[in-house]
PDB file of C-alpha atoms and ligand atoms in Angstrom:
ATOM      1  CA  MET A   1      11.428   6.259 -40.700  1.00 81.00           C
ATOM      2  CA  ASN A   2       8.965   8.493 -42.008  1.00 89.00           C
ATOM      3  CA  THR A   3       8.555  11.450 -39.873  1.00 92.00           C
ATOM      4  CA  ILE A   4       4.836  11.133 -38.804  1.00 94.00           C
ATOM      5  CA  LEU A   5       5.451   7.170 -38.125  1.00 95.00           C
ATOM      6  CA  GLN A   6       8.661   8.050 -35.766  1.00 94.00           C
ATOM      7  CA  ARG A   7       6.162  10.709 -34.209  1.00 96.00           C
ATOM      8  CA  LEU A   8       3.207   7.388 -33.290  1.00 97.00           C
ATOM      9  CA  VAL A   9       5.905   5.235 -32.547  1.00 96.00           C
ATOM     10  CA  GLU A  10       7.181   8.447 -30.087  1.00 96.00           C
ATOM     11  CA  LEU A  11       3.655   9.203 -28.923  1.00 97.00           C
ATOM     12  CA  GLN A  12       2.731   5.821 -28.049  1.00 97.00           C
ATOM     13  CA  GLN A  13       5.991   4.874 -25.691  1.00 96.00           C
ATOM     14  CA  LEU A  14       5.237   8.898 -23.609  1.00 97.00           C
ATOM     15  CA  ASP A  15       1.238   7.236 -23.613  1.00 97.00           C
ATOM     16  CA  LEU A  16       2.711   4.300 -21.626  1.00 97.00           C
ATOM     17  CA  VAL A  17       4.780   6.351 -19.500  1.00 97.00           C
ATOM     18  CA  ILE A  18       2.284   8.613 -18.552  1.00 97.00           C
ATOM     19  CA  ARG A  19      -0.210   5.689 -18.102  1.00 97.00           C
ATOM     20  CA  ASP A  20       1.928   4.257 -15.692  1.00 97.00           C
ATOM     21  CA  LEU A  21       2.807   7.909 -14.114  1.00 98.00           C
ATOM     22  CA  VAL A  22      -0.687   8.663 -13.980  1.00 97.00           C
ATOM     23  CA  ALA A  23      -1.678   5.193 -12.244  1.00 97.00           C
ATOM     24  CA  GLU A  24       1.613   6.064  -9.810  1.00 98.00           C
ATOM     25  CA  ILE A  25       0.229   9.325  -9.010  1.00 98.00           C
ATOM     26  CA  ASP A  26      -3.144   7.835  -8.535  1.00 97.00           C
ATOM     27  CA  ARG A  27      -1.599   5.171  -5.957  1.00 97.00           C
ATOM     28  CA  LEU A  28       1.057   6.588  -3.662  1.00 97.00           C
ATOM     29  CA  PRO A  29      -1.477   8.676  -2.100  1.00 97.00           C
ATOM     30  CA  ARG A  30      -3.805   5.639  -0.974  1.00 97.00           C
ATOM     31  CA  GLU A  31      -0.231   4.051  -0.165  1.00 96.00           C
ATOM     32  CA  VAL A  32       0.668   6.620   2.156  1.00 96.00           C
ATOM     33  CA  ALA A  33      -3.102   6.700   3.659  1.00 97.00           C
ATOM     34  CA  GLN A  34      -2.817   2.945   4.589  1.00 97.00           C
ATOM     35  CA  ILE A  35       0.937   2.887   6.098  1.00 96.00           C
ATOM     36  CA  GLU A  36      -0.819   5.729   8.386  1.00 96.00           C
ATOM     37  CA  ALA A  37      -3.559   4.131   8.779  1.00 97.00           C
ATOM     38  CA  THR A  38      -1.653   1.245   9.808  1.00 97.00           C
ATOM     39  CA  LEU A  39       0.272   3.509  12.690  1.00 97.00           C
ATOM     40  CA  ALA A  40      -2.542   4.841  14.118  1.00 97.00           C
ATOM     41  CA  GLN A  41      -3.836   1.271  14.665  1.00 97.00           C
ATOM     42  CA  HIS A  42      -0.538   0.902  16.438  1.00 96.00           C
ATOM     43  CA  VAL A  43      -0.780   3.700  18.752  1.00 97.00           C
ATOM     44  CA  ALA A  44      -4.291   3.225  19.839  1.00 97.00           C
ATOM     45  CA  ARG A  45      -3.001  -0.261  20.695  1.00 95.00           C
ATOM     46  CA  VAL A  46      -0.463   0.910  22.732  1.00 96.00           C
ATOM     47  CA  GLU A  47      -2.776   3.887  24.546  1.00 97.00           C
ATOM     48  CA  ALA A  48      -5.011   0.515  24.739  1.00 96.00           C
ATOM     49  CA  ASP A  49      -2.498  -1.590  26.844  1.00 95.00           C
ATOM     50  CA  LYS A  50      -1.727   1.775  28.649  1.00 96.00           C
ATOM     51  CA  LYS A  51      -5.177   2.350  30.027  1.00 97.00           C
ATOM     52  CA  ALA A  52      -5.474  -1.304  30.982  1.00 96.00           C
ATOM     53  CA  LEU A  53      -2.479  -0.892  32.591  1.00 96.00           C
ATOM     54  CA  ALA A  54      -3.264   1.797  34.635  1.00 97.00           C
ATOM     55  CA  ASP A  55      -6.728   0.512  35.534  1.00 97.00           C
ATOM     56  CA  ASN A  56      -4.731  -2.755  36.479  1.00 97.00           C
ATOM     57  CA  GLN A  57      -3.209  -0.621  39.159  1.00 97.00           C
ATOM     58  CA  LEU A  58      -5.967   1.363  39.922  1.00 98.00           C
ATOM     59  CA  SER A  59      -8.163  -1.618  40.477  1.00 98.00           C
ATOM     60  CA  ARG A  60      -5.239  -2.617  43.147  1.00 98.00           C
ATOM     61  CA  ARG A  61      -5.322   0.463  45.133  1.00 97.00           C
ATOM     62  CA  LYS A  62      -9.037  -0.253  45.183  1.00 98.00           C
ATOM     63  CA  ARG A  63      -8.950  -3.653  46.521  1.00 98.00           C
ATOM     64  CA  GLU A  64      -5.979  -2.854  48.894  1.00 98.00           C
ATOM     65  CA  GLY A  65      -8.172   0.013  50.189  1.00 98.00           C
ATOM     66  CA  ASP A  66     -10.652  -3.029  50.850  1.00 98.00           C
ATOM     67  CA  ILE A  67      -9.017  -4.594  52.391  1.00 98.00           C
ATOM     68  CA  SER A  68      -7.911  -1.933  54.828  1.00 98.00           C
ATOM     69  CA  ALA A  69     -11.706  -1.072  55.168  1.00 98.00           C
ATOM     70  CA  PHE A  70     -12.342  -5.262  56.053  1.00 97.00           C
ATOM     71  CA  ARG A  71      -9.227  -5.686  59.047  1.00 98.00           C
ATOM     72  CA  GLU A  72     -10.838  -2.585  60.153  1.00 97.00           C
ATOM     73  CA  LYS A  73     -14.339  -4.596  60.593  1.00 97.00           C
ATOM     74  CA  ILE A  74     -12.664  -7.546  61.958  1.00 97.00           C
ATOM     75  CA  SER A  75     -11.385  -5.180  64.674  1.00 97.00           C
ATOM     76  CA  HIS A  76     -14.467  -3.507  65.126  1.00 96.00           C
ATOM     77  CA  PHE A  77     -15.834  -6.895  65.653  1.00 95.00           C
ATOM     78  CA  LYS A  78     -13.366  -7.825  68.062  1.00 94.00           C
ATOM     79  CA  SER A  79     -13.422  -5.465  69.968  1.00 95.00           C
ATOM     80  CA  GLN A  80     -17.608  -5.762  70.323  1.00 93.00           C
ATOM     81  CA  SER A  81     -16.813  -9.968  71.182  1.00 91.00           C
ATOM     82  CA  LEU A  82     -15.375  -8.306  74.342  1.00 92.00           C
ATOM     83  CA  GLN A  83     -18.646  -6.813  75.517  1.00 92.00           C
ATOM     84  CA  VAL A  84     -21.548  -9.224  74.038  1.00 90.00           C
ATOM     85  CA  LYS A  85     -23.488 -10.548  76.652  1.00 92.00           C
ATOM     86  CA  THR A  86     -24.860 -13.640  74.791  1.00 95.00           C
ATOM     87  CA  ASN A  87     -23.421 -16.616  73.319  1.00 95.00           C
ATOM     88  CA  GLU A  88     -25.738 -15.621  69.766  1.00 94.00           C
ATOM     89  CA  GLN A  89     -24.102 -12.709  69.955  1.00 94.00           C
ATOM     90  CA  TYR A  90     -20.601 -13.477  69.975  1.00 95.00           C
ATOM     91  CA  LYS A  91     -21.034 -16.078  67.213  1.00 95.00           C
ATOM     92  CA  ALA A  92     -22.468 -13.927  65.190  1.00 95.00           C
ATOM     93  CA  LEU A  93     -19.757 -11.302  65.580  1.00 95.00           C
ATOM     94  CA  LEU A  94     -17.201 -14.314  64.938  1.00 95.00           C
ATOM     95  CA  HIS A  95     -19.267 -15.234  61.812  1.00 96.00           C
ATOM     96  CA  GLU A  96     -19.006 -11.484  60.836  1.00 96.00           C
ATOM     97  CA  VAL A  97     -15.339 -12.034  61.599  1.00 96.00           C
ATOM     98  CA  GLU A  98     -14.805 -15.407  59.610  1.00 97.00           C
ATOM     99  CA  TYR A  99     -16.764 -13.744  56.698  1.00 97.00           C
ATOM    100  CA  HIS A 100     -14.417 -10.401  56.659  1.00 97.00           C
ATOM    101  CA  GLU A 101     -11.504 -12.553  56.554  1.00 97.00           C
ATOM    102  CA  GLN A 102     -12.495 -14.672  54.047  1.00 98.00           C
ATOM    103  CA  GLN A 103     -13.465 -11.004  51.802  1.00 98.00           C
ATOM    104  CA  ILE A 104      -9.580 -10.024  52.523  1.00 98.00           C
ATOM    105  CA  ARG A 105      -8.258 -13.511  50.987  1.00 98.00           C
ATOM    106  CA  GLN A 106      -9.767 -13.660  48.021  1.00 98.00           C
ATOM    107  CA  THR A 107      -9.123 -10.148  47.648  1.00 98.00           C
ATOM    108  CA  GLU A 108      -5.520 -11.061  48.071  1.00 98.00           C
ATOM    109  CA  ASP A 109      -6.329 -13.691  45.287  1.00 98.00           C
ATOM    110  CA  GLN A 110      -7.277 -11.235  43.409  1.00 98.00           C
ATOM    111  CA  ILE A 111      -4.296  -8.639  44.041  1.00 98.00           C
ATOM    112  CA  LEU A 112      -1.957 -10.835  42.828  1.00 97.00           C
ATOM    113  CA  ALA A 113      -4.019 -12.289  39.504  1.00 97.00           C
ATOM    114  CA  GLU A 114      -3.518  -8.861  38.606  1.00 97.00           C
ATOM    115  CA  MET A 115      -0.250  -7.993  39.596  1.00 97.00           C
ATOM    116  CA  GLU A 116       0.609 -11.287  37.182  1.00 97.00           C
ATOM    117  CA  ALA A 117      -1.529  -9.809  34.640  1.00 96.00           C
ATOM    118  CA  SER A 118      -0.347  -6.118  35.129  1.00 97.00           C
ATOM    119  CA  GLU A 119       3.653  -7.914  34.668  1.00 96.00           C
ATOM    120  CA  SER A 120       2.816  -9.377  31.102  1.00 95.00           C
ATOM    121  CA  LEU A 121       0.749  -6.135  30.199  1.00 95.00           C
ATOM    122  CA  ASP A 122       3.942  -4.285  31.406  1.00 96.00           C
ATOM    123  CA  ALA A 123       5.802  -6.617  29.061  1.00 96.00           C
ATOM    124  CA  ARG A 124       3.955  -6.076  26.240  1.00 95.00           C
ATOM    125  CA  LEU A 125       4.016  -2.481  26.065  1.00 95.00           C
ATOM    126  CA  LYS A 126       7.060  -1.876  26.866  1.00 96.00           C
ATOM    127  CA  GLU A 127       7.518  -4.387  23.061  1.00 96.00           C
ATOM    128  CA  ALA A 128       4.877  -2.622  21.510  1.00 95.00           C
ATOM    129  CA  GLU A 129       6.005   0.822  22.302  1.00 96.00           C
ATOM    130  CA  ARG A 130       9.941  -0.190  21.207  1.00 97.00           C
ATOM    131  CA  SER A 131       8.295  -1.368  17.838  1.00 96.00           C
ATOM    132  CA  LEU A 132       6.223   1.183  17.707  1.00 97.00           C
ATOM    133  CA  ALA A 133       9.375   4.197  17.484  1.00 97.00           C
ATOM    134  CA  VAL A 134      10.781   1.752  15.508  1.00 97.00           C
ATOM    135  CA  GLU A 135       7.572   1.758  12.994  1.00 97.00           C
ATOM    136  CA  ARG A 136       7.290   5.594  13.533  1.00 97.00           C
ATOM    137  CA  VAL A 137      10.504   6.352  12.541  1.00 97.00           C
ATOM    138  CA  GLU A 138      10.404   4.135   8.646  1.00 97.00           C
ATOM    139  CA  VAL A 139       6.576   5.598   8.193  1.00 97.00           C
ATOM    140  CA  THR A 140       7.815   9.130   8.426  1.00 97.00           C
ATOM    141  CA  LYS A 141      10.826   7.971   5.980  1.00 97.00           C
ATOM    142  CA  GLN A 142       8.075   6.098   3.275  1.00 96.00           C
ATOM    143  CA  VAL A 143       5.589   9.075   3.624  1.00 96.00           C
ATOM    144  CA  ALA A 144       8.491  11.330   2.978  1.00 97.00           C
ATOM    145  CA  GLU A 145      10.018   9.060  -0.237  1.00 97.00           C
ATOM    146  CA  ALA A 146       5.914   8.450  -1.503  1.00 96.00           C
ATOM    147  CA  ARG A 147       5.081  12.968  -1.614  1.00 96.00           C
ATOM    148  CA  ALA A 148       8.693  13.073  -2.916  1.00 97.00           C
ATOM    149  CA  ARG A 149       7.633  10.528  -5.538  1.00 97.00           C
ATOM    150  CA  LYS A 150       4.501  12.122  -6.686  1.00 97.00           C
ATOM    151  CA  ALA A 151       5.820  15.174  -6.746  1.00 98.00           C
ATOM    152  CA  GLU A 152       8.941  13.834  -9.428  1.00 98.00           C
ATOM    153  CA  ASP A 153       6.126  12.104 -10.940  1.00 98.00           C
ATOM    154  CA  GLU A 154       4.054  15.004 -11.517  1.00 98.00           C
ATOM    155  CA  LYS A 155       6.823  17.151 -12.701  1.00 98.00           C
ATOM    156  CA  LYS A 156       7.528  14.211 -15.026  1.00 98.00           C
ATOM    157  CA  LEU A 157       3.328  14.090 -16.467  1.00 98.00           C
ATOM    158  CA  LEU A 158       4.030  17.782 -17.066  1.00 98.00           C
ATOM    159  CA  ALA A 159       6.803  17.710 -19.633  1.00 98.00           C
ATOM    160  CA  HIS A 160       5.426  14.572 -20.618  1.00 98.00           C
ATOM    161  CA  ARG A 161       2.453  16.331 -21.455  1.00 97.00           C
ATOM    162  CA  GLN A 162       3.729  19.148 -23.176  1.00 97.00           C
ATOM    163  CA  ARG A 163       5.692  16.937 -25.534  1.00 97.00           C
ATOM    164  CA  ARG A 164       2.895  14.986 -26.216  1.00 97.00           C
ATOM    165  CA  GLU A 165       0.971  18.096 -27.436  1.00 97.00           C
ATOM    166  CA  GLU A 166       3.598  19.272 -29.093  1.00 96.00           C
ATOM    167  CA  LEU A 167       4.228  15.441 -31.007  1.00 96.00           C
ATOM    168  CA  LYS A 168       0.244  15.991 -31.321  1.00 96.00           C
ATOM    169  CA  THR A 169       0.602  18.916 -33.460  1.00 96.00           C
ATOM    170  CA  GLY A 170       3.164  17.126 -36.102  1.00 94.00           C
ATOM    171  CA  ILE A 171       0.418  14.616 -37.030  1.00 95.00           C
ATOM    172  CA  GLU A 172      -2.341  15.153 -39.488  1.00 94.00           C
ATOM    173  CA  ILE A 173      -5.541  15.472 -37.027  1.00 96.00           C
ATOM    174  CA  GLY A 174      -7.423  12.208 -38.667  1.00 96.00           C
ATOM    175  CA  GLN A 175      -4.101  10.058 -38.080  1.00 96.00           C
ATOM    176  CA  PHE A 176      -4.015  11.537 -34.696  1.00 97.00           C
ATOM    177  CA  GLU A 177      -8.421  10.251 -34.169  1.00 97.00           C
ATOM    178  CA  ARG A 178      -7.453   6.672 -35.469  1.00 97.00           C
ATOM    179  CA  TYR A 179      -4.736   6.826 -33.024  1.00 97.00           C
ATOM    180  CA  GLU A 180      -6.618   7.941 -30.045  1.00 97.00           C
ATOM    181  CA  HIS A 181      -9.234   5.459 -30.726  1.00 97.00           C
ATOM    182  CA  VAL A 182      -7.193   2.547 -31.192  1.00 97.00           C
ATOM    183  CA  LEU A 183      -5.195   3.418 -27.593  1.00 97.00           C
ATOM    184  CA  LYS A 184      -8.595   3.366 -25.873  1.00 96.00           C
ATOM    185  CA  VAL A 185      -9.912   0.494 -27.594  1.00 96.00           C
ATOM    186  CA  ARG A 186      -6.902  -1.442 -27.602  1.00 95.00           C
ATOM    187  CA  LYS A 187      -6.284  -1.033 -23.639  1.00 91.00           C
ATOM    188  CA  GLY A 188      -3.222   1.476 -24.163  1.00 95.00           C
ATOM    189  CA  LEU A 189      -0.810   0.117 -26.797  1.00 96.00           C
ATOM    190  CA  ALA A 190      -2.112   1.744 -30.445  1.00 97.00           C
ATOM    191  CA  VAL A 191       1.387   1.567 -31.918  1.00 97.00           C
ATOM    192  CA  VAL A 192       2.913  -2.118 -31.931  1.00 96.00           C
ATOM    193  CA  PRO A 193       6.520  -3.503 -33.671  1.00 95.00           C
ATOM    194  CA  ILE A 194       6.747  -6.488 -36.194  1.00 95.00           C
ATOM    195  CA  VAL A 195       7.682  -9.595 -34.483  1.00 93.00           C
ATOM    196  CA  LYS A 196       8.393 -12.485 -36.494  1.00 89.00           C
ATOM    197  CA  GLY A 197       9.057 -10.414 -40.153  1.00 86.00           C
ATOM    198  CA  SER A 198       5.288 -10.397 -40.416  1.00 90.00           C
ATOM    199  CA  CYS A 199       3.132 -10.471 -37.341  1.00 94.00           C
ATOM    200  CA  CYS A 200       1.874  -7.620 -35.242  1.00 96.00           C
ATOM    201  CA  SER A 201       3.570  -7.992 -32.077  1.00 94.00           C
ATOM    202  CA  ALA A 202      -0.390  -7.574 -29.804  1.00 95.00           C
ATOM    203  CA  CYS A 203      -2.526  -9.782 -32.062  1.00 95.00           C
ATOM    204  CA  HIS A 204      -0.284 -11.812 -33.026  1.00 95.00           C
ATOM    205  CA  VAL A 205      -1.522 -11.825 -37.008  1.00 95.00           C
ATOM    206  CA  HIS A 206      -0.087 -12.383 -40.043  1.00 94.00           C
ATOM    207  CA  MET A 207       0.371  -9.610 -42.068  1.00 94.00           C
ATOM    208  CA  ARG A 208      -0.348  -9.803 -46.038  1.00 94.00           C
ATOM    209  CA  PRO A 209       3.713  -9.867 -47.555  1.00 93.00           C
ATOM    210  CA  HIS A 210       2.364  -6.166 -48.981  1.00 94.00           C
ATOM    211  CA  ALA A 211       1.823  -4.555 -45.651  1.00 94.00           C
ATOM    212  CA  VAL A 212       5.392  -6.357 -44.728  1.00 94.00           C
ATOM    213  CA  SER A 213       6.833  -4.391 -47.064  1.00 94.00           C
ATOM    214  CA  GLN A 214       5.349  -1.256 -46.231  1.00 94.00           C
ATOM    215  CA  VAL A 215       6.247  -1.848 -43.058  1.00 94.00           C
ATOM    216  CA  LEU A 216       9.935  -2.467 -43.329  1.00 93.00           C
ATOM    217  CA  SER A 217      10.082   0.328 -45.708  1.00 92.00           C
ATOM    218  CA  GLY A 218       9.420   2.233 -42.520  1.00 91.00           C
ATOM    219  CA  GLU A 219       8.173   5.469 -45.250  1.00 92.00           C
ATOM    220  CA  VAL A 220       4.236   4.377 -44.830  1.00 92.00           C
ATOM    221  CA  ILE A 221       1.350   4.081 -42.134  1.00 95.00           C
ATOM    222  CA  VAL A 222       0.268   0.566 -41.679  1.00 96.00           C
ATOM    223  CA  HIS A 223      -2.441  -0.575 -39.460  1.00 96.00           C
ATOM    224  CA  CYS A 224      -2.769  -3.780 -38.384  1.00 96.00           C
ATOM    225  CA  GLU A 225      -5.877  -5.684 -40.457  1.00 95.00           C
ATOM    226  CA  SER A 226      -6.609  -7.234 -37.394  1.00 96.00           C
ATOM    227  CA  CYS A 227      -6.143  -5.293 -34.762  1.00 96.00           C
ATOM    228  CA  ASP A 228      -5.988  -1.966 -36.369  1.00 96.00           C
ATOM    229  CA  ARG A 229      -2.539  -0.828 -34.392  1.00 97.00           C
ATOM    230  CA  ILE A 230      -0.164   1.108 -36.484  1.00 97.00           C
ATOM    231  CA  LEU A 231       2.374  -1.427 -37.588  1.00 97.00           C
ATOM    232  CA  TYR A 232       6.266  -0.721 -37.504  1.00 96.00           C
ATOM    233  CA  PHE A 233       9.274  -2.535 -37.748  1.00 94.00           C
ATOM    234  CA  ALA A 234      12.329  -1.734 -35.058  1.00 86.00           C
ATOM    235  CA  PRO A 235      15.387  -4.336 -34.909  1.00 77.00           C
ATOM    236  CA  GLU A 236      14.378  -5.020 -30.988  1.00 67.00           C
ATOM    237  CA  ALA A 237      11.939  -2.799 -30.535  1.00 50.00           C
ATOM    238  CA  VAL A 238       9.992  -3.212 -26.774  1.00 45.00           C
ATOM    239  CA  PRO A 239       7.329  -0.881 -26.328  1.00 47.00           C
ATOM    240  CA  GLY A 240       7.414   0.598 -23.406  1.00 44.00           C
ATOM    241  CA  ASN A 241       9.275   2.822 -20.700  1.00 36.00           C
ATOM    242  CA  VAL A 242      10.333   5.586 -23.039  1.00 37.00           C
ATOM    243  CA  GLU A 243      13.341   6.545 -20.639  1.00 38.00           C
ATOM    244  CA  GLU A 244      14.724   2.730 -20.470  1.00 38.00           C
ATOM    245  CA  ASN A 245      14.805   2.919 -23.902  1.00 41.00           C
ATOM    246  CA  ALA A 246      18.351   3.081 -25.882  1.00 43.00           C
ATOM    247  CA  PRO A 247      17.880   5.740 -28.365  1.00 46.00           C
ATOM    248  CA  GLU A 248      17.326   3.851 -31.704  1.00 50.00           C
ATOM    249  CA  ASP A 249      21.170   3.159 -32.993  1.00 61.00           C
ATOM    250  CA  PRO A 250      20.214   4.748 -37.008  1.00 60.00           C
ATOM    251  CA  GLU A 251      23.144   2.606 -38.908  1.00 68.00           C
ATOM    252  CA  ALA A 252      22.273  -1.019 -36.650  1.00 65.00           C
ATOM    253  CA  ALA A 253      18.683   0.072 -37.616  1.00 59.00           C
ATOM    254  CA  LYS A 254      18.897   0.948 -41.650  1.00 62.00           C
ATOM    255  CA  LEU A 255      20.966  -2.397 -41.818  1.00 67.00           C
ATOM    256  CA  ALA A 256      18.227  -4.659 -39.733  1.00 63.00           C
ATOM    257  CA  ARG A 257      15.620  -3.162 -41.894  1.00 57.00           C
ATOM    258  CA  GLU A 258      17.748  -3.990 -45.075  1.00 61.00           C
ATOM    259  CA  GLN A 259      18.213  -7.824 -43.868  1.00 63.00           C
ATOM    260  CA  ALA A 260      14.668  -8.344 -43.140  1.00 58.00           C
ATOM    261  CA  LEU A 261      13.673  -6.827 -46.447  1.00 54.00           C
ATOM    262  CA  SER A 262      16.311  -9.125 -48.028  1.00 60.00           C
ATOM    263  CA  GLU A 263      13.663 -11.994 -46.783  1.00 54.00           C
ATOM    264  CA  TYR A 264      10.866 -10.573 -49.575  1.00 48.00           C
ATOM    265  CA  PRO A 265      13.087 -10.552 -52.482  1.00 40.00           C
ATOM    266  CA  THR A 266       9.769 -10.927 -55.000  1.00 37.00           C
ATOM    267  CA  LEU A 267       8.444  -7.690 -53.252  1.00 36.00           C
TER     268      LEU A 267
HETATM  269 ZN1   ZN B 301      -2.689  -6.899 -34.572  1.00 90.18          ZN
END
């Protein structure tokens, strides 16, 4: 394969990796923020439950104080009733006693309801605290992983960008600018392999026989007549992650190219 074409193929693979790295570097801090925001929500919920439980206990203590006060009043009214002189006064005191006894019963019912609420609140809080402890460990792990991944990505990105600069210097400026233009307008894909012997793998338009033979020769830079992408022949080429693609076996590639060329005997 022509050296410039080889550089363009590598450049394309590199640009796909760079695009993914940039997207991941951009995404990771947002993911971390999301994880931390969810944890903060759960912490806030636990804190709200703790406050509700404390409020419940405070309210019960206040009601117990109220009951003591009601009892004191009742005993005061009862001792007064021993000294009253008229029936009306006695009745009035009796009415006060009954009213405060009723208040005690009401308050006791409220305390009972609060005790029941406190039990379920306490159970819920214990469960929330348990799951929060698990979540904290998990979040710490996830955040550390995301940060390490981002640092690793940034290192890779730097190396890939350096390699990109090296490749750029080995490509004629007009060709490089055309590559960059196609890359921009064709959503990041400017160099693609041909498929089915004569099709652009991106826009699927059939090429003319002469262009096919040029692509198969690997010696000329051929652009797709339809989408303007640079075309190349690779036996099993898949544009994608540069690191995931095994290096091309030159012998196998040569054989595949010859086989493909033999399908165009008239050229
Ligand atoms: Zn095309």
